[in-house]
């Protein structure tokens, strides 16, 4: 009876079709496209997809992302995550269309291809991962509608100062992934948590060394903006990956201590992040308790403060000013003084073939 009732539910998936790019034959494109459309239609019975404007499935994922017109002044084209920790295979960025915030879902066709073939024991895990990926991106679409309803004329429309751009970028990134994971946890298998936990642990283990190295390089190249963005990106990655994991755990009413023992162990090895981890979890839950009732960007203030405090501990102090500019203080510390080897490498890159002179 429950299955029959579910089948009768209307779907919020708009009749937009699926744009298939780079497929070898129309038959293959059709089989994959129909499978994706079917799953989106099903998820659309549970989550609100009315703001989904377009779905693109491309074998040239990076090119497809870069080609998305965001419809607003932004820092640059969209780029997939691709580093030593994680590789992005799907994204649902927000765009402005006729002044309205909408979502465009971009999917990597190489991975989505598994949905167009018959399920086997060999491809079952990948199929489950791709179905969960679709649900996660649907979570972003659903969340966008809630936020736009609460905060009209803000998303992609409000100009931010340098400082707020960084801090709100971190805060909103944490919320976005927390909520998408919380909303999509219903469709995930038990194994879905492991990659989220591993990614967080990898990011946390490397953060301090990477950030200190970026600051040491700053003392050589003297580009304050570059150093600020590099260090902020490193610590943003830690906070956002933590939010992914916390969202999934809260989505299944789980306990971090029970479900994420590796994360707990990693926090013991990196104790500087322990108060930020607990603070992040607390503030995300507080935001969730008033979800749908927000009145403006003030809802992000506690997360912005957490991000600001973390950056200060990490060696970057972005001091507020009355205008859109920023004054950044990067205090000296033993860990952020360039080594002789780093000085030599910098001078060699700056003056290849020239005489090396160590810097004071």
PDB file of C-alpha atoms in Angstrom, residues 136-320:
ATOM      1  CA  UNK A 136      22.434  15.154  -2.806  1.00  0.00           C
ATOM      2  CA  UNK A 137      22.274  17.628  -5.681  1.00  0.00           C
ATOM      3  CA  UNK A 138      18.486  17.621  -5.370  1.00  0.00           C
ATOM      4  CA  UNK A 139      19.034  18.566  -1.734  1.00  0.00           C
ATOM      5  CA  UNK A 140      20.823  21.706  -2.922  1.00  0.00           C
ATOM      6  CA  UNK A 141      17.897  22.572  -5.192  1.00  0.00           C
ATOM      7  CA  UNK A 142      15.390  22.068  -2.376  1.00  0.00           C
ATOM      8  CA  UNK A 143      17.487  24.150   0.031  1.00  0.00           C
ATOM      9  CA  UNK A 144      17.798  26.977  -2.488  1.00  0.00           C
ATOM     10  CA  UNK A 145      14.019  27.350  -2.640  1.00  0.00           C
ATOM     11  CA  UNK A 146      13.763  27.563   1.154  1.00  0.00           C
ATOM     12  CA  UNK A 147      16.503  30.206   1.319  1.00  0.00           C
ATOM     13  CA  UNK A 148      15.140  32.260  -1.570  1.00  0.00           C
ATOM     14  CA  UNK A 149      11.680  32.234  -0.009  1.00  0.00           C
ATOM     15  CA  UNK A 150      13.134  33.447   3.312  1.00  0.00           C
ATOM     16  CA  UNK A 151      15.653  35.878   1.855  1.00  0.00           C
ATOM     17  CA  UNK A 152      14.463  37.292  -1.485  1.00  0.00           C
ATOM     18  CA  UNK A 153      16.725  39.779  -3.286  1.00  0.00           C
ATOM     19  CA  UNK A 154      19.853  38.547  -1.471  1.00  0.00           C
ATOM     20  CA  UNK A 155      21.236  35.413  -3.161  1.00  0.00           C
ATOM     21  CA  UNK A 156      23.616  36.448  -5.960  1.00  0.00           C
ATOM     22  CA  UNK A 157      22.209  39.976  -5.700  1.00  0.00           C
ATOM     23  CA  UNK A 158      23.900  41.485  -2.642  1.00  0.00           C
ATOM     24  CA  UNK A 159      27.404  42.875  -3.000  1.00  0.00           C
ATOM     25  CA  UNK A 160      29.762  41.855  -0.189  1.00  0.00           C
ATOM     26  CA  UNK A 161      32.971  43.354   1.145  1.00  0.00           C
ATOM     27  CA  UNK A 162      36.252  41.425   0.828  1.00  0.00           C
ATOM     28  CA  UNK A 163      35.994  40.240   4.443  1.00  0.00           C
ATOM     29  CA  UNK A 164      32.318  39.294   4.285  1.00  0.00           C
ATOM     30  CA  UNK A 165      32.844  37.606   0.940  1.00  0.00           C
ATOM     31  CA  UNK A 166      35.354  35.234   2.522  1.00  0.00           C
ATOM     32  CA  UNK A 167      33.520  34.656   5.798  1.00  0.00           C
ATOM     33  CA  UNK A 168      30.046  34.277   4.296  1.00  0.00           C
ATOM     34  CA  UNK A 169      31.582  32.063   1.628  1.00  0.00           C
ATOM     35  CA  UNK A 170      32.810  29.720   4.360  1.00  0.00           C
ATOM     36  CA  UNK A 171      29.599  29.949   6.407  1.00  0.00           C
ATOM     37  CA  UNK A 172      27.240  29.413   3.489  1.00  0.00           C
ATOM     38  CA  UNK A 173      29.424  26.612   2.133  1.00  0.00           C
ATOM     39  CA  UNK A 174      29.090  24.809   5.468  1.00  0.00           C
ATOM     40  CA  UNK A 175      25.330  25.262   5.564  1.00  0.00           C
ATOM     41  CA  UNK A 176      24.810  24.289   1.917  1.00  0.00           C
ATOM     42  CA  UNK A 177      26.590  20.958   2.263  1.00  0.00           C
ATOM     43  CA  UNK A 178      25.236  20.221   5.733  1.00  0.00           C
ATOM     44  CA  UNK A 179      21.665  20.647   4.522  1.00  0.00           C
ATOM     45  CA  UNK A 180      22.137  18.826   1.218  1.00  0.00           C
ATOM     46  CA  UNK A 181      23.598  15.859   3.103  1.00  0.00           C
ATOM     47  CA  UNK A 182      20.894  15.993   5.752  1.00  0.00           C
ATOM     48  CA  UNK A 183      18.147  16.078   3.119  1.00  0.00           C
ATOM     49  CA  UNK A 184      19.617  13.257   1.030  1.00  0.00           C
ATOM     50  CA  UNK A 185      20.602  10.920   3.870  1.00  0.00           C
ATOM     51  CA  UNK A 186      17.286   9.048   3.463  1.00  0.00           C
ATOM     52  CA  UNK A 187      18.494   7.448   0.234  1.00  0.00           C
ATOM     53  CA  UNK A 188      22.079   6.714   1.279  1.00  0.00           C
ATOM     54  CA  UNK A 189      23.399   3.303   2.207  1.00  0.00           C
ATOM     55  CA  UNK A 190      25.344   2.842   5.428  1.00  0.00           C
ATOM     56  CA  UNK A 191      28.621   2.926   3.471  1.00  0.00           C
ATOM     57  CA  UNK A 192      27.949   6.510   2.260  1.00  0.00           C
ATOM     58  CA  UNK A 193      29.341   7.948   5.483  1.00  0.00           C
ATOM     59  CA  UNK A 194      32.834   6.491   5.054  1.00  0.00           C
ATOM     60  CA  UNK A 195      33.933   8.742   2.135  1.00  0.00           C
ATOM     61  CA  UNK A 196      32.576  11.800   3.966  1.00  0.00           C
ATOM     62  CA  UNK A 197      34.515  10.886   7.099  1.00  0.00           C
ATOM     63  CA  UNK A 198      37.700  10.080   5.155  1.00  0.00           C
ATOM     64  CA  UNK A 199      37.559  13.362   3.252  1.00  0.00           C
ATOM     65  CA  UNK A 200      37.154  15.388   6.436  1.00  0.00           C
ATOM     66  CA  UNK A 201      40.028  13.547   8.140  1.00  0.00           C
ATOM     67  CA  UNK A 202      42.354  14.047   5.163  1.00  0.00           C
ATOM     68  CA  UNK A 203      41.573  17.755   4.988  1.00  0.00           C
ATOM     69  CA  UNK A 204      42.067  18.265   8.731  1.00  0.00           C
ATOM     70  CA  UNK A 205      45.343  16.331   8.895  1.00  0.00           C
ATOM     71  CA  UNK A 206      46.889  18.518   6.181  1.00  0.00           C
ATOM     72  CA  UNK A 207      45.373  21.890   6.998  1.00  0.00           C
ATOM     73  CA  UNK A 208      47.878  23.429   9.416  1.00  0.00           C
ATOM     74  CA  UNK A 209      50.963  22.421   7.417  1.00  0.00           C
ATOM     75  CA  UNK A 210      49.407  23.601   4.138  1.00  0.00           C
ATOM     76  CA  UNK A 211      48.278  26.916   5.615  1.00  0.00           C
ATOM     77  CA  UNK A 212      51.650  27.579   7.242  1.00  0.00           C
ATOM     78  CA  UNK A 213      53.381  26.806   3.946  1.00  0.00           C
ATOM     79  CA  UNK A 214      51.130  29.301   2.144  1.00  0.00           C
ATOM     80  CA  UNK A 215      52.002  31.978   4.700  1.00  0.00           C
ATOM     81  CA  UNK A 216      55.726  31.232   4.353  1.00  0.00           C
ATOM     82  CA  UNK A 217      55.353  31.756   0.625  1.00  0.00           C
ATOM     83  CA  UNK A 218      53.550  35.040   1.308  1.00  0.00           C
ATOM     84  CA  UNK A 219      56.597  36.305   3.161  1.00  0.00           C
ATOM     85  CA  UNK A 220      58.454  35.831  -0.097  1.00  0.00           C
ATOM     86  CA  UNK A 221      55.920  37.035  -2.702  1.00  0.00           C
ATOM     87  CA  UNK A 222      54.209  39.701  -0.473  1.00  0.00           C
ATOM     88  CA  UNK A 223      50.783  39.307  -2.114  1.00  0.00           C
ATOM     89  CA  UNK A 224      48.403  39.700   0.840  1.00  0.00           C
ATOM     90  CA  UNK A 225      45.247  38.967  -1.145  1.00  0.00           C
ATOM     91  CA  UNK A 226      46.703  35.769  -2.567  1.00  0.00           C
ATOM     92  CA  UNK A 227      47.833  34.520   0.854  1.00  0.00           C
ATOM     93  CA  UNK A 228      44.486  35.362   2.429  1.00  0.00           C
ATOM     94  CA  UNK A 229      42.546  33.494  -0.247  1.00  0.00           C
ATOM     95  CA  UNK A 230      44.886  30.481  -0.134  1.00  0.00           C
ATOM     96  CA  UNK A 231      44.734  30.095   3.652  1.00  0.00           C
ATOM     97  CA  UNK A 232      40.978  30.758   3.748  1.00  0.00           C
ATOM     98  CA  UNK A 233      40.441  28.059   1.119  1.00  0.00           C
ATOM     99  CA  UNK A 234      42.409  25.524   3.171  1.00  0.00           C
ATOM    100  CA  UNK A 235      40.406  26.094   6.340  1.00  0.00           C
ATOM    101  CA  UNK A 236      37.139  26.457   4.445  1.00  0.00           C
ATOM    102  CA  UNK A 237      37.732  23.002   3.056  1.00  0.00           C
ATOM    103  CA  UNK A 238      38.091  21.572   6.573  1.00  0.00           C
ATOM    104  CA  UNK A 239      34.902  23.237   7.828  1.00  0.00           C
ATOM    105  CA  UNK A 240      32.847  22.335   4.769  1.00  0.00           C
ATOM    106  CA  UNK A 241      33.991  18.712   4.748  1.00  0.00           C
ATOM    107  CA  UNK A 242      33.094  18.522   8.433  1.00  0.00           C
ATOM    108  CA  UNK A 243      29.651  19.917   7.551  1.00  0.00           C
ATOM    109  CA  UNK A 244      29.121  17.200   4.909  1.00  0.00           C
ATOM    110  CA  UNK A 245      29.743  14.507   7.495  1.00  0.00           C
ATOM    111  CA  UNK A 246      27.684  16.186  10.229  1.00  0.00           C
ATOM    112  CA  UNK A 247      24.755  16.693   7.870  1.00  0.00           C
ATOM    113  CA  UNK A 248      24.671  13.027   6.959  1.00  0.00           C
ATOM    114  CA  UNK A 249      24.903  11.919  10.587  1.00  0.00           C
ATOM    115  CA  UNK A 250      22.119  14.285  11.649  1.00  0.00           C
ATOM    116  CA  UNK A 251      20.065  13.158   8.657  1.00  0.00           C
ATOM    117  CA  UNK A 252      20.001   9.608  10.027  1.00  0.00           C
ATOM    118  CA  UNK A 253      19.698  10.752  13.672  1.00  0.00           C
ATOM    119  CA  UNK A 254      23.123   9.340  14.390  1.00  0.00           C
ATOM    120  CA  UNK A 255      25.866  10.051  16.915  1.00  0.00           C
ATOM    121  CA  UNK A 256      29.279  11.318  15.788  1.00  0.00           C
ATOM    122  CA  UNK A 257      31.081   9.402  18.539  1.00  0.00           C
ATOM    123  CA  UNK A 258      29.493   6.137  17.405  1.00  0.00           C
ATOM    124  CA  UNK A 259      29.376   6.577  13.629  1.00  0.00           C
ATOM    125  CA  UNK A 260      32.603   8.510  12.959  1.00  0.00           C
ATOM    126  CA  UNK A 261      35.361   7.063  15.184  1.00  0.00           C
ATOM    127  CA  UNK A 262      38.080   7.939  12.664  1.00  0.00           C
ATOM    128  CA  UNK A 263      37.014  11.593  12.760  1.00  0.00           C
ATOM    129  CA  UNK A 264      37.113  11.546  16.563  1.00  0.00           C
ATOM    130  CA  UNK A 265      40.652  10.096  16.493  1.00  0.00           C
ATOM    131  CA  UNK A 266      41.784  12.690  13.962  1.00  0.00           C
ATOM    132  CA  UNK A 267      40.412  15.495  16.136  1.00  0.00           C
ATOM    133  CA  UNK A 268      42.495  14.158  19.030  1.00  0.00           C
ATOM    134  CA  UNK A 269      45.597  14.437  16.841  1.00  0.00           C
ATOM    135  CA  UNK A 270      44.588  17.926  15.688  1.00  0.00           C
ATOM    136  CA  UNK A 271      43.171  19.384  18.920  1.00  0.00           C
ATOM    137  CA  UNK A 272      43.214  22.966  17.621  1.00  0.00           C
ATOM    138  CA  UNK A 273      40.073  22.134  15.592  1.00  0.00           C
ATOM    139  CA  UNK A 274      38.094  20.398  18.364  1.00  0.00           C
ATOM    140  CA  UNK A 275      36.280  23.546  19.593  1.00  0.00           C
ATOM    141  CA  UNK A 276      35.524  24.562  16.024  1.00  0.00           C
ATOM    142  CA  UNK A 277      34.130  21.132  15.214  1.00  0.00           C
ATOM    143  CA  UNK A 278      31.760  21.148  18.180  1.00  0.00           C
ATOM    144  CA  UNK A 279      30.886  24.792  17.564  1.00  0.00           C
ATOM    145  CA  UNK A 280      30.150  24.088  13.913  1.00  0.00           C
ATOM    146  CA  UNK A 281      27.847  21.208  14.789  1.00  0.00           C
ATOM    147  CA  UNK A 282      26.026  23.278  17.394  1.00  0.00           C
ATOM    148  CA  UNK A 283      25.483  26.294  15.115  1.00  0.00           C
ATOM    149  CA  UNK A 284      24.344  24.207  12.142  1.00  0.00           C
ATOM    150  CA  UNK A 285      21.749  22.546  14.357  1.00  0.00           C
ATOM    151  CA  UNK A 286      20.616  25.947  15.654  1.00  0.00           C
ATOM    152  CA  UNK A 287      20.213  27.162  12.067  1.00  0.00           C
ATOM    153  CA  UNK A 288      18.239  24.035  11.242  1.00  0.00           C
ATOM    154  CA  UNK A 289      15.908  24.662  14.188  1.00  0.00           C
ATOM    155  CA  UNK A 290      14.748  27.916  12.543  1.00  0.00           C
ATOM    156  CA  UNK A 291      14.986  26.657   8.949  1.00  0.00           C
ATOM    157  CA  UNK A 292      12.352  28.305   6.821  1.00  0.00           C
ATOM    158  CA  UNK A 293      12.047  31.314   9.121  1.00  0.00           C
ATOM    159  CA  UNK A 294      15.286  33.146   8.331  1.00  0.00           C
ATOM    160  CA  UNK A 295      15.047  36.881   7.656  1.00  0.00           C
ATOM    161  CA  UNK A 296      18.470  37.701   6.222  1.00  0.00           C
ATOM    162  CA  UNK A 297      22.200  37.003   6.206  1.00  0.00           C
ATOM    163  CA  UNK A 298      22.393  37.579   9.962  1.00  0.00           C
ATOM    164  CA  UNK A 299      21.558  33.899  10.361  1.00  0.00           C
ATOM    165  CA  UNK A 300      25.117  33.143   9.201  1.00  0.00           C
ATOM    166  CA  UNK A 301      26.785  35.374  11.836  1.00  0.00           C
ATOM    167  CA  UNK A 302      27.687  32.579  14.309  1.00  0.00           C
ATOM    168  CA  UNK A 303      29.283  30.533  11.519  1.00  0.00           C
ATOM    169  CA  UNK A 304      31.087  33.650  10.238  1.00  0.00           C
ATOM    170  CA  UNK A 305      32.487  34.205  13.729  1.00  0.00           C
ATOM    171  CA  UNK A 306      33.681  30.602  13.883  1.00  0.00           C
ATOM    172  CA  UNK A 307      35.374  30.982  10.502  1.00  0.00           C
ATOM    173  CA  UNK A 308      36.967  34.282  11.548  1.00  0.00           C
ATOM    174  CA  UNK A 309      38.332  32.755  14.767  1.00  0.00           C
ATOM    175  CA  UNK A 310      39.679  29.738  12.867  1.00  0.00           C
ATOM    176  CA  UNK A 311      41.456  31.946  10.329  1.00  0.00           C
ATOM    177  CA  UNK A 312      43.026  33.977  13.153  1.00  0.00           C
ATOM    178  CA  UNK A 313      44.367  30.799  14.749  1.00  0.00           C
ATOM    179  CA  UNK A 314      45.530  29.786  11.280  1.00  0.00           C
ATOM    180  CA  UNK A 315      47.525  33.013  10.917  1.00  0.00           C
ATOM    181  CA  UNK A 316      45.181  35.299   8.961  1.00  0.00           C
ATOM    182  CA  UNK A 317      43.388  38.195  10.675  1.00  0.00           C
ATOM    183  CA  UNK A 318      40.992  39.971   8.277  1.00  0.00           C
ATOM    184  CA  UNK A 319      40.118  43.117  10.172  1.00  0.00           C
ATOM    185  CA  UNK A 320      36.779  44.814   9.461  1.00  0.00           C
TER     186      UNK A 320
END
